[in-house]
Amino acid sequence: MRRAIDTLFGRLVVIVIGMLVLSHVAWFAIIRFERDNVQTRFAVEEAAFLVEAVRQHITNTPDQPLPPRVRVVALNSAEVPKALDEDTPPPLQRFVEDLKDRLPDGTDVRLNEPGGPPSVWVHGAKDAGWIVVPVQPLRPPRSRDRMVVWLAVIFTAAVLAALFGAWQLQYPLRALAQAVQRFGRGQPTPVVPERGPRELRQLTHGFNQMVQEVSQTDNDRAVMLAGVAHDLKTPLARLRLRAEMMDDEKMRDGVVRDVDSMAHIVDQFLVFAHDRPDGSEPVAVDHQCERIARAYRAVSPGGEPIRLSLDAGPSFALPAATLDRILSNLLDNAHAYGAPPIVIETQRGAHGWVLRVSDHGKGIAPDDLIKASRPFVRLDPARGGSGHSGLGLAIVERLARRAGGECEVGNRADGGLQIEMTFPFDVATRPVAERRPGSQQEERAL
C-alpha cells in the first residue's frame, strides 16, 4: 500500500512540522521563563525604588503626607505579616530573595497577607517602623492565554508557508520521477520543464539531453533496420515467385521454406523497429485470448494445443494491436520451441492484471534466462531453429513495457517456459486517448 510518508513531500512535511513544533515549544518555554524573570526584576526594582523614596521622604520632609497606598507601620503592630514559610509559591520566594539582595544587608522583607492589595513590608536596620509599598502582581492572569494564541497564529502561518515551500520543491522532482519511469518503460517521454533549484535544473537538463540523444539513436537504428527489412521484401518476393516455377518439387519446397523463413525474420525486424505508440482501441484481454486460441485450434484441429484459464474479467483491457502481437509472438515461440499444451492465463493480481503464457517443454537454462529477452540473441542449441531472429521475447517485453506493464521470463516448477506480464490497474484500462503521447492527461500528470 502506498503511504504518504514514503513520498518526498510527505517526509518534508513531517520534518518541517516537527522542527516548527520543536522550535515553538522551545520559544514558548523560553519566553515564559524570561517573562517571569523580567517581571520579577521589574517588581524588585520598583519596590526598591519606592522604599528608598519613602526613606528620603521621611528624612527630608517628615511633615508631608505619604503617597496613597504607602505607609509606615509600627514595629509591634498587629498588622505586620508573618515571615515566609515553605508553603509560599516559588515566584514569591524568589521575589523576596531578590529584593533582599537589592536592599542593604540585614533588611527584613515580608509580603502582605493574601486577599488584600499586593504590597511588600520592608524594615531596615535604621528604619523606625515597617515601610509598606505596593507592588505589581507577579502573574497577570491573561498573559499566558494571549501568548498561546499568538504562538498558535504564528505556528499556523509558518506551517502553511512551509507546506507551500515543500510542495514547490517536490513538484519538479515528481515530474522528473514520472518522466524517468516513462523513459525506463520505453514509452514516449516529453521534455520535462527545468524548474526548481539550480542543482535540480541541471539534473533535469541532463535528463532531457540524455532522452533526446537516446531517442535519436533509437530512431536512427529503427530507420536503418526498417529500411533494410523493407528493401529485402521485394527480392524475397521475386525469389519466391521464381521458386514456385521450379520443376523439381523437392528443391522447390526447400527454397520456398527458406524464403518463408527469411520473410518471417524480415517481419520480425519491422515489428521490432516499429517505435510508435499503439493507437488502437483497447479490447478485453479474455475475449481476445479466446479468439486467438480458436484461430490456432483451427490450424491444428487434431489436438488441443492451447488451454485457457481466463479469470480477469472484462475490466482487463489492452490495445488490440499490442495484445495481438504479444500473443502471436508468444504462441509462435511456444509452438516452435516448447511442447503442448500451451496455457494462456489471466487473473487479477495483488498489484495489477496478470497475463501469463506457458508451455510444457524443456524451458530455458537458468543461466540463459537473463539473455532470453535480449534482441538478436538465440539460445541455441536448446531453443534454436530456422526462421527465427531472436526477437520474439524482445518484442514481447518492449510491447508490454510500452503498454505500462512489466515482463518476467522464467521456468515453470514442473517444466516449461513461462512468460508473465503484469499491468497496473490504472494503466491497462485507460482509454486510448489518454495513452497517446502529448495528451492533456499526461501533461497534467507531469
JSON list of N, CA, C and O in Angstrom, two decimals, residues 170-216:
[
{"chain": "A", "resi": 170, "resn": "GLN", "atom": "N", "xyz": [9.11, 19.72, -4.23]},
{"chain": "A", "resi": 170, "resn": "GLN", "atom": "CA", "xyz": [8.92, 18.35, -4.70]},
{"chain": "A", "resi": 170, "resn": "GLN", "atom": "C", "xyz": [8.19, 18.28, -6.03]},
{"chain": "A", "resi": 170, "resn": "GLN", "atom": "O", "xyz": [8.24, 17.24, -6.70]},
{"chain": "A", "resi": 171, "resn": "TYR", "atom": "N", "xyz": [7.52, 19.35, -6.46]},
{"chain": "A", "resi": 171, "resn": "TYR", "atom": "CA", "xyz": [6.76, 19.29, -7.71]},
{"chain": "A", "resi": 171, "resn": "TYR", "atom": "C", "xyz": [7.65, 18.99, -8.91]},
{"chain": "A", "resi": 171, "resn": "TYR", "atom": "O", "xyz": [7.35, 18.08, -9.70]},
{"chain": "A", "resi": 172, "resn": "PRO", "atom": "N", "xyz": [8.76, 19.73, -9.13]},
{"chain": "A", "resi": 172, "resn": "PRO", "atom": "CA", "xyz": [9.61, 19.36, -10.27]},
{"chain": "A", "resi": 172, "resn": "PRO", "atom": "C", "xyz": [10.27, 18.00, -10.11]},
{"chain": "A", "resi": 172, "resn": "PRO", "atom": "O", "xyz": [10.51, 17.30, -11.10]},
{"chain": "A", "resi": 173, "resn": "LEU", "atom": "N", "xyz": [10.55, 17.58, -8.88]},
{"chain": "A", "resi": 173, "resn": "LEU", "atom": "CA", "xyz": [11.12, 16.25, -8.68]},
{"chain": "A", "resi": 173, "resn": "LEU", "atom": "C", "xyz": [10.10, 15.16, -9.04]},
{"chain": "A", "resi": 173, "resn": "LEU", "atom": "O", "xyz": [10.47, 14.13, -9.61]},
{"chain": "A", "resi": 174, "resn": "ARG", "atom": "N", "xyz": [8.84, 15.39, -8.72]},
{"chain": "A", "resi": 174, "resn": "ARG", "atom": "CA", "xyz": [7.82, 14.41, -9.09]},
{"chain": "A", "resi": 174, "resn": "ARG", "atom": "C", "xyz": [7.68, 14.31, -10.60]},
{"chain": "A", "resi": 174, "resn": "ARG", "atom": "O", "xyz": [7.55, 13.21, -11.16]},
{"chain": "A", "resi": 175, "resn": "ALA", "atom": "N", "xyz": [7.73, 15.46, -11.28]},
{"chain": "A", "resi": 175, "resn": "ALA", "atom": "CA", "xyz": [7.65, 15.45, -12.74]},
{"chain": "A", "resi": 175, "resn": "ALA", "atom": "C", "xyz": [8.84, 14.70, -13.33]},
{"chain": "A", "resi": 175, "resn": "ALA", "atom": "O", "xyz": [8.70, 13.91, -14.27]},
{"chain": "A", "resi": 176, "resn": "LEU", "atom": "N", "xyz": [10.03, 14.92, -12.76]},
{"chain": "A", "resi": 176, "resn": "LEU", "atom": "CA", "xyz": [11.21, 14.22, -13.25]},
{"chain": "A", "resi": 176, "resn": "LEU", "atom": "C", "xyz": [11.12, 12.73, -12.97]},
{"chain": "A", "resi": 176, "resn": "LEU", "atom": "O", "xyz": [11.50, 11.90, -13.83]},
{"chain": "A", "resi": 177, "resn": "ALA", "atom": "N", "xyz": [10.61, 12.35, -11.80]},
{"chain": "A", "resi": 177, "resn": "ALA", "atom": "CA", "xyz": [10.48, 10.92, -11.48]},
{"chain": "A", "resi": 177, "resn": "ALA", "atom": "C", "xyz": [9.49, 10.23, -12.42]},
{"chain": "A", "resi": 177, "resn": "ALA", "atom": "O", "xyz": [9.73, 9.10, -12.87]},
{"chain": "A", "resi": 178, "resn": "GLN", "atom": "N", "xyz": [8.39, 10.90, -12.75]},
{"chain": "A", "resi": 178, "resn": "GLN", "atom": "CA", "xyz": [7.43, 10.32, -13.68]},
{"chain": "A", "resi": 178, "resn": "GLN", "atom": "C", "xyz": [8.04, 10.19, -15.08]},
{"chain": "A", "resi": 178, "resn": "GLN", "atom": "O", "xyz": [7.80, 9.19, -15.77]},
{"chain": "A", "resi": 179, "resn": "ALA", "atom": "N", "xyz": [8.83, 11.18, -15.48]},
{"chain": "A", "resi": 179, "resn": "ALA", "atom": "CA", "xyz": [9.48, 11.10, -16.79]},
{"chain": "A", "resi": 179, "resn": "ALA", "atom": "C", "xyz": [10.51, 9.97, -16.82]},
{"chain": "A", "resi": 179, "resn": "ALA", "atom": "O", "xyz": [10.63, 9.25, -17.82]},
{"chain": "A", "resi": 180, "resn": "VAL", "atom": "N", "xyz": [11.25, 9.80, -15.73]},
{"chain": "A", "resi": 180, "resn": "VAL", "atom": "CA", "xyz": [12.21, 8.69, -15.65]},
{"chain": "A", "resi": 180, "resn": "VAL", "atom": "C", "xyz": [11.49, 7.35, -15.74]},
{"chain": "A", "resi": 180, "resn": "VAL", "atom": "O", "xyz": [11.96, 6.41, -16.40]},
{"chain": "A", "resi": 181, "resn": "GLN", "atom": "N", "xyz": [10.35, 7.24, -15.08]},
{"chain": "A", "resi": 181, "resn": "GLN", "atom": "CA", "xyz": [9.58, 6.00, -15.13]},
{"chain": "A", "resi": 181, "resn": "GLN", "atom": "C", "xyz": [9.10, 5.71, -16.55]},
{"chain": "A", "resi": 181, "resn": "GLN", "atom": "O", "xyz": [9.18, 4.56, -17.02]},
{"chain": "A", "resi": 182, "resn": "ARG", "atom": "N", "xyz": [8.62, 6.72, -17.24]},
{"chain": "A", "resi": 182, "resn": "ARG", "atom": "CA", "xyz": [8.18, 6.54, -18.62]},
{"chain": "A", "resi": 182, "resn": "ARG", "atom": "C", "xyz": [9.36, 6.15, -19.51]},
{"chain": "A", "resi": 182, "resn": "ARG", "atom": "O", "xyz": [9.24, 5.26, -20.36]},
{"chain": "A", "resi": 183, "resn": "PHE", "atom": "N", "xyz": [10.48, 6.81, -19.32]},
{"chain": "A", "resi": 183, "resn": "PHE", "atom": "CA", "xyz": [11.65, 6.51, -20.14]},
{"chain": "A", "resi": 183, "resn": "PHE", "atom": "C", "xyz": [12.15, 5.09, -19.87]},
{"chain": "A", "resi": 183, "resn": "PHE", "atom": "O", "xyz": [12.56, 4.38, -20.79]},
{"chain": "A", "resi": 184, "resn": "GLY", "atom": "N", "xyz": [12.10, 4.66, -18.60]},
{"chain": "A", "resi": 184, "resn": "GLY", "atom": "CA", "xyz": [12.52, 3.31, -18.28]},
{"chain": "A", "resi": 184, "resn": "GLY", "atom": "C", "xyz": [11.61, 2.25, -18.88]},
{"chain": "A", "resi": 184, "resn": "GLY", "atom": "O", "xyz": [12.06, 1.14, -19.17]},
{"chain": "A", "resi": 185, "resn": "ARG", "atom": "N", "xyz": [10.33, 2.57, -19.07]},
{"chain": "A", "resi": 185, "resn": "ARG", "atom": "CA", "xyz": [9.40, 1.64, -19.69]},
{"chain": "A", "resi": 185, "resn": "ARG", "atom": "C", "xyz": [9.46, 1.67, -21.21]},
{"chain": "A", "resi": 185, "resn": "ARG", "atom": "O", "xyz": [8.76, 0.91, -21.87]},
{"chain": "A", "resi": 186, "resn": "GLY", "atom": "N", "xyz": [10.26, 2.58, -21.76]},
{"chain": "A", "resi": 186, "resn": "GLY", "atom": "CA", "xyz": [10.32, 2.69, -23.21]},
{"chain": "A", "resi": 186, "resn": "GLY", "atom": "C", "xyz": [9.18, 3.45, -23.81]},
{"chain": "A", "resi": 186, "resn": "GLY", "atom": "O", "xyz": [8.94, 3.38, -25.02]},
{"chain": "A", "resi": 187, "resn": "GLN", "atom": "N", "xyz": [8.43, 4.19, -23.00]},
{"chain": "A", "resi": 187, "resn": "GLN", "atom": "CA", "xyz": [7.32, 4.98, -23.50]},
{"chain": "A", "resi": 187, "resn": "GLN", "atom": "C", "xyz": [7.79, 6.36, -23.94]},
{"chain": "A", "resi": 187, "resn": "GLN", "atom": "O", "xyz": [8.85, 6.83, -23.49]},
{"chain": "A", "resi": 188, "resn": "PRO", "atom": "N", "xyz": [7.03, 7.02, -24.83]},
{"chain": "A", "resi": 188, "resn": "PRO", "atom": "CA", "xyz": [7.42, 8.38, -25.25]},
{"chain": "A", "resi": 188, "resn": "PRO", "atom": "C", "xyz": [7.52, 9.30, -24.05]},
{"chain": "A", "resi": 188, "resn": "PRO", "atom": "O", "xyz": [6.62, 9.35, -23.20]},
{"chain": "A", "resi": 189, "resn": "THR", "atom": "N", "xyz": [8.63, 10.02, -23.97]},
{"chain": "A", "resi": 189, "resn": "THR", "atom": "CA", "xyz": [8.90, 10.88, -22.81]},
{"chain": "A", "resi": 189, "resn": "THR", "atom": "C", "xyz": [8.95, 12.33, -23.25]},
{"chain": "A", "resi": 189, "resn": "THR", "atom": "O", "xyz": [9.87, 12.72, -23.98]},
{"chain": "A", "resi": 190, "resn": "PRO", "atom": "N", "xyz": [7.98, 13.16, -22.86]},
{"chain": "A", "resi": 190, "resn": "PRO", "atom": "CA", "xyz": [8.03, 14.58, -23.23]},
{"chain": "A", "resi": 190, "resn": "PRO", "atom": "C", "xyz": [9.14, 15.29, -22.46]},
{"chain": "A", "resi": 190, "resn": "PRO", "atom": "O", "xyz": [9.67, 14.78, -21.47]},
{"chain": "A", "resi": 191, "resn": "VAL", "atom": "N", "xyz": [9.48, 16.47, -22.93]},
{"chain": "A", "resi": 191, "resn": "VAL", "atom": "CA", "xyz": [10.52, 17.27, -22.28]},
{"chain": "A", "resi": 191, "resn": "VAL", "atom": "C", "xyz": [10.02, 17.72, -20.91]},
{"chain": "A", "resi": 191, "resn": "VAL", "atom": "O", "xyz": [8.91, 18.22, -20.77]},
{"chain": "A", "resi": 192, "resn": "VAL", "atom": "N", "xyz": [10.85, 17.53, -19.90]},
{"chain": "A", "resi": 192, "resn": "VAL", "atom": "CA", "xyz": [10.50, 17.93, -18.54]},
{"chain": "A", "resi": 192, "resn": "VAL", "atom": "C", "xyz": [10.88, 19.39, -18.34]},
{"chain": "A", "resi": 192, "resn": "VAL", "atom": "O", "xyz": [12.03, 19.77, -18.62]},
{"chain": "A", "resi": 193, "resn": "PRO", "atom": "N", "xyz": [9.97, 20.23, -17.88]},
{"chain": "A", "resi": 193, "resn": "PRO", "atom": "CA", "xyz": [10.33, 21.64, -17.64]},
{"chain": "A", "resi": 193, "resn": "PRO", "atom": "C", "xyz": [11.44, 21.76, -16.60]},
{"chain": "A", "resi": 193, "resn": "PRO", "atom": "O", "xyz": [11.43, 21.06, -15.59]},
{"chain": "A", "resi": 194, "resn": "GLU", "atom": "N", "xyz": [12.38, 22.63, -16.85]},
{"chain": "A", "resi": 194, "resn": "GLU", "atom": "CA", "xyz": [13.52, 22.82, -15.96]},
{"chain": "A", "resi": 194, "resn": "GLU", "atom": "C", "xyz": [13.16, 23.88, -14.93]},
{"chain": "A", "resi": 194, "resn": "GLU", "atom": "O", "xyz": [13.25, 25.08, -15.18]},
{"chain": "A", "resi": 195, "resn": "ARG", "atom": "N", "xyz": [12.74, 23.41, -13.76]},
{"chain": "A", "resi": 195, "resn": "ARG", "atom": "CA", "xyz": [12.32, 24.29, -12.68]},
{"chain": "A", "resi": 195, "resn": "ARG", "atom": "C", "xyz": [12.98, 23.87, -11.38]},
{"chain": "A", "resi": 195, "resn": "ARG", "atom": "O", "xyz": [13.55, 22.79, -11.29]},
{"chain": "A", "resi": 196, "resn": "GLY", "atom": "N", "xyz": [12.89, 24.74, -10.37]},
{"chain": "A", "resi": 196, "resn": "GLY", "atom": "CA", "xyz": [13.43, 24.42, -9.07]},
{"chain": "A", "resi": 196, "resn": "GLY", "atom": "C", "xyz": [14.82, 24.97, -8.85]},
{"chain": "A", "resi": 196, "resn": "GLY", "atom": "O", "xyz": [15.29, 25.85, -9.59]},
{"chain": "A", "resi": 197, "resn": "PRO", "atom": "N", "xyz": [15.53, 24.48, -7.83]},
{"chain": "A", "resi": 197, "resn": "PRO", "atom": "CA", "xyz": [16.89, 24.95, -7.54]},
{"chain": "A", "resi": 197, "resn": "PRO", "atom": "C", "xyz": [17.85, 24.65, -8.69]},
{"chain": "A", "resi": 197, "resn": "PRO", "atom": "O", "xyz": [17.54, 23.89, -9.61]},
{"chain": "A", "resi": 198, "resn": "ARG", "atom": "N", "xyz": [19.03, 25.25, -8.61]},
{"chain": "A", "resi": 198, "resn": "ARG", "atom": "CA", "xyz": [20.00, 25.13, -9.70]},
{"chain": "A", "resi": 198, "resn": "ARG", "atom": "C", "xyz": [20.39, 23.67, -9.92]},
{"chain": "A", "resi": 198, "resn": "ARG", "atom": "O", "xyz": [20.47, 23.21, -11.08]},
{"chain": "A", "resi": 199, "resn": "GLU", "atom": "N", "xyz": [20.67, 22.92, -8.82]},
{"chain": "A", "resi": 199, "resn": "GLU", "atom": "CA", "xyz": [21.07, 21.53, -8.99]},
{"chain": "A", "resi": 199, "resn": "GLU", "atom": "C", "xyz": [19.96, 20.71, -9.66]},
{"chain": "A", "resi": 199, "resn": "GLU", "atom": "O", "xyz": [20.24, 19.86, -10.51]},
{"chain": "A", "resi": 200, "resn": "LEU", "atom": "N", "xyz": [18.69, 20.99, -9.29]},
{"chain": "A", "resi": 200, "resn": "LEU", "atom": "CA", "xyz": [17.59, 20.26, -9.90]},
{"chain": "A", "resi": 200, "resn": "LEU", "atom": "C", "xyz": [17.43, 20.65, -11.37]},
{"chain": "A", "resi": 200, "resn": "LEU", "atom": "O", "xyz": [17.13, 19.79, -12.21]},
{"chain": "A", "resi": 201, "resn": "ARG", "atom": "N", "xyz": [17.63, 21.92, -11.69]},
{"chain": "A", "resi": 201, "resn": "ARG", "atom": "CA", "xyz": [17.56, 22.34, -13.10]},
{"chain": "A", "resi": 201, "resn": "ARG", "atom": "C", "xyz": [18.66, 21.67, -13.92]},
{"chain": "A", "resi": 201, "resn": "ARG", "atom": "O", "xyz": [18.44, 21.25, -15.06]},
{"chain": "A", "resi": 202, "resn": "GLN", "atom": "N", "xyz": [19.85, 21.56, -13.33]},
{"chain": "A", "resi": 202, "resn": "GLN", "atom": "CA", "xyz": [20.93, 20.89, -14.04]},
{"chain": "A", "resi": 202, "resn": "GLN", "atom": "C", "xyz": [20.62, 19.41, -14.26]},
{"chain": "A", "resi": 202, "resn": "GLN", "atom": "O", "xyz": [20.89, 18.85, -15.33]},
{"chain": "A", "resi": 203, "resn": "LEU", "atom": "N", "xyz": [20.06, 18.77, -13.24]},
{"chain": "A", "resi": 203, "resn": "LEU", "atom": "CA", "xyz": [19.68, 17.36, -13.37]},
{"chain": "A", "resi": 203, "resn": "LEU", "atom": "C", "xyz": [18.61, 17.18, -14.44]},
{"chain": "A", "resi": 203, "resn": "LEU", "atom": "O", "xyz": [18.69, 16.26, -15.27]},
{"chain": "A", "resi": 204, "resn": "THR", "atom": "N", "xyz": [17.60, 18.04, -14.43]},
{"chain": "A", "resi": 204, "resn": "THR", "atom": "CA", "xyz": [16.54, 17.95, -15.43]},
{"chain": "A", "resi": 204, "resn": "THR", "atom": "C", "xyz": [17.08, 18.19, -16.83]},
{"chain": "A", "resi": 204, "resn": "THR", "atom": "O", "xyz": [16.70, 17.51, -17.79]},
{"chain": "A", "resi": 205, "resn": "HIS", "atom": "N", "xyz": [17.97, 19.18, -16.96]},
{"chain": "A", "resi": 205, "resn": "HIS", "atom": "CA", "xyz": [18.56, 19.46, -18.27]},
{"chain": "A", "resi": 205, "resn": "HIS", "atom": "C", "xyz": [19.36, 18.26, -18.77]},
{"chain": "A", "resi": 205, "resn": "HIS", "atom": "O", "xyz": [19.27, 17.88, -19.96]},
{"chain": "A", "resi": 206, "resn": "GLY", "atom": "N", "xyz": [20.14, 17.64, -17.89]},
{"chain": "A", "resi": 206, "resn": "GLY", "atom": "CA", "xyz": [20.90, 16.46, -18.30]},
{"chain": "A", "resi": 206, "resn": "GLY", "atom": "C", "xyz": [19.99, 15.31, -18.69]},
{"chain": "A", "resi": 206, "resn": "GLY", "atom": "O", "xyz": [20.28, 14.58, -19.65]},
{"chain": "A", "resi": 207, "resn": "PHE", "atom": "N", "xyz": [18.89, 15.13, -17.97]},
{"chain": "A", "resi": 207, "resn": "PHE", "atom": "CA", "xyz": [17.95, 14.06, -18.32]},
{"chain": "A", "resi": 207, "resn": "PHE", "atom": "C", "xyz": [17.31, 14.32, -19.68]},
{"chain": "A", "resi": 207, "resn": "PHE", "atom": "O", "xyz": [17.21, 13.41, -20.51]},
{"chain": "A", "resi": 208, "resn": "ASN", "atom": "N", "xyz": [16.86, 15.56, -19.91]},
{"chain": "A", "resi": 208, "resn": "ASN", "atom": "CA", "xyz": [16.26, 15.88, -21.21]},
{"chain": "A", "resi": 208, "resn": "ASN", "atom": "C", "xyz": [17.25, 15.66, -22.35]},
{"chain": "A", "resi": 208, "resn": "ASN", "atom": "O", "xyz": [16.89, 15.15, -23.42]},
{"chain": "A", "resi": 209, "resn": "GLN", "atom": "N", "xyz": [18.50, 16.04, -22.13]},
{"chain": "A", "resi": 209, "resn": "GLN", "atom": "CA", "xyz": [19.51, 15.85, -23.16]},
{"chain": "A", "resi": 209, "resn": "GLN", "atom": "C", "xyz": [19.77, 14.35, -23.39]},
{"chain": "A", "resi": 209, "resn": "GLN", "atom": "O", "xyz": [19.91, 13.91, -24.54]},
{"chain": "A", "resi": 210, "resn": "MET", "atom": "N", "xyz": [19.80, 13.58, -22.32]},
{"chain": "A", "resi": 210, "resn": "MET", "atom": "CA", "xyz": [20.00, 12.14, -22.47]},
{"chain": "A", "resi": 210, "resn": "MET", "atom": "C", "xyz": [18.85, 11.50, -23.23]},
{"chain": "A", "resi": 210, "resn": "MET", "atom": "O", "xyz": [19.06, 10.66, -24.11]},
{"chain": "A", "resi": 211, "resn": "VAL", "atom": "N", "xyz": [17.62, 11.88, -22.88]},
{"chain": "A", "resi": 211, "resn": "VAL", "atom": "CA", "xyz": [16.45, 11.33, -23.57]},
{"chain": "A", "resi": 211, "resn": "VAL", "atom": "C", "xyz": [16.49, 11.68, -25.05]},
{"chain": "A", "resi": 211, "resn": "VAL", "atom": "O", "xyz": [16.19, 10.83, -25.91]},
{"chain": "A", "resi": 212, "resn": "GLN", "atom": "N", "xyz": [16.88, 12.91, -25.36]},
{"chain": "A", "resi": 212, "resn": "GLN", "atom": "CA", "xyz": [16.94, 13.33, -26.76]},
{"chain": "A", "resi": 212, "resn": "GLN", "atom": "C", "xyz": [17.98, 12.53, -27.53]},
{"chain": "A", "resi": 212, "resn": "GLN", "atom": "O", "xyz": [17.73, 12.07, -28.65]},
{"chain": "A", "resi": 213, "resn": "GLU", "atom": "N", "xyz": [19.15, 12.33, -26.93]},
{"chain": "A", "resi": 213, "resn": "GLU", "atom": "CA", "xyz": [20.20, 11.58, -27.62]},
{"chain": "A", "resi": 213, "resn": "GLU", "atom": "C", "xyz": [19.83, 10.11, -27.77]},
{"chain": "A", "resi": 213, "resn": "GLU", "atom": "O", "xyz": [20.06, 9.51, -28.84]},
{"chain": "A", "resi": 214, "resn": "VAL", "atom": "N", "xyz": [19.27, 9.51, -26.70]},
{"chain": "A", "resi": 214, "resn": "VAL", "atom": "CA", "xyz": [18.87, 8.11, -26.81]},
{"chain": "A", "resi": 214, "resn": "VAL", "atom": "C", "xyz": [17.75, 7.94, -27.82]},
{"chain": "A", "resi": 214, "resn": "VAL", "atom": "O", "xyz": [17.75, 6.98, -28.62]},
{"chain": "A", "resi": 215, "resn": "SER", "atom": "N", "xyz": [16.80, 8.86, -27.81]},
{"chain": "A", "resi": 215, "resn": "SER", "atom": "CA", "xyz": [15.70, 8.78, -28.79]},
{"chain": "A", "resi": 215, "resn": "SER", "atom": "C", "xyz": [16.22, 8.92, -30.21]},
{"chain": "A", "resi": 215, "resn": "SER", "atom": "O", "xyz": [15.76, 8.20, -31.12]},
{"chain": "A", "resi": 216, "resn": "GLN", "atom": "N", "xyz": [17.17, 9.82, -30.40]},
{"chain": "A", "resi": 216, "resn": "GLN", "atom": "CA", "xyz": [17.74, 9.98, -31.74]},
{"chain": "A", "resi": 216, "resn": "GLN", "atom": "C", "xyz": [18.48, 8.71, -32.17]},
{"chain": "A", "resi": 216, "resn": "GLN", "atom": "O", "xyz": [18.36, 8.27, -33.32]}
]
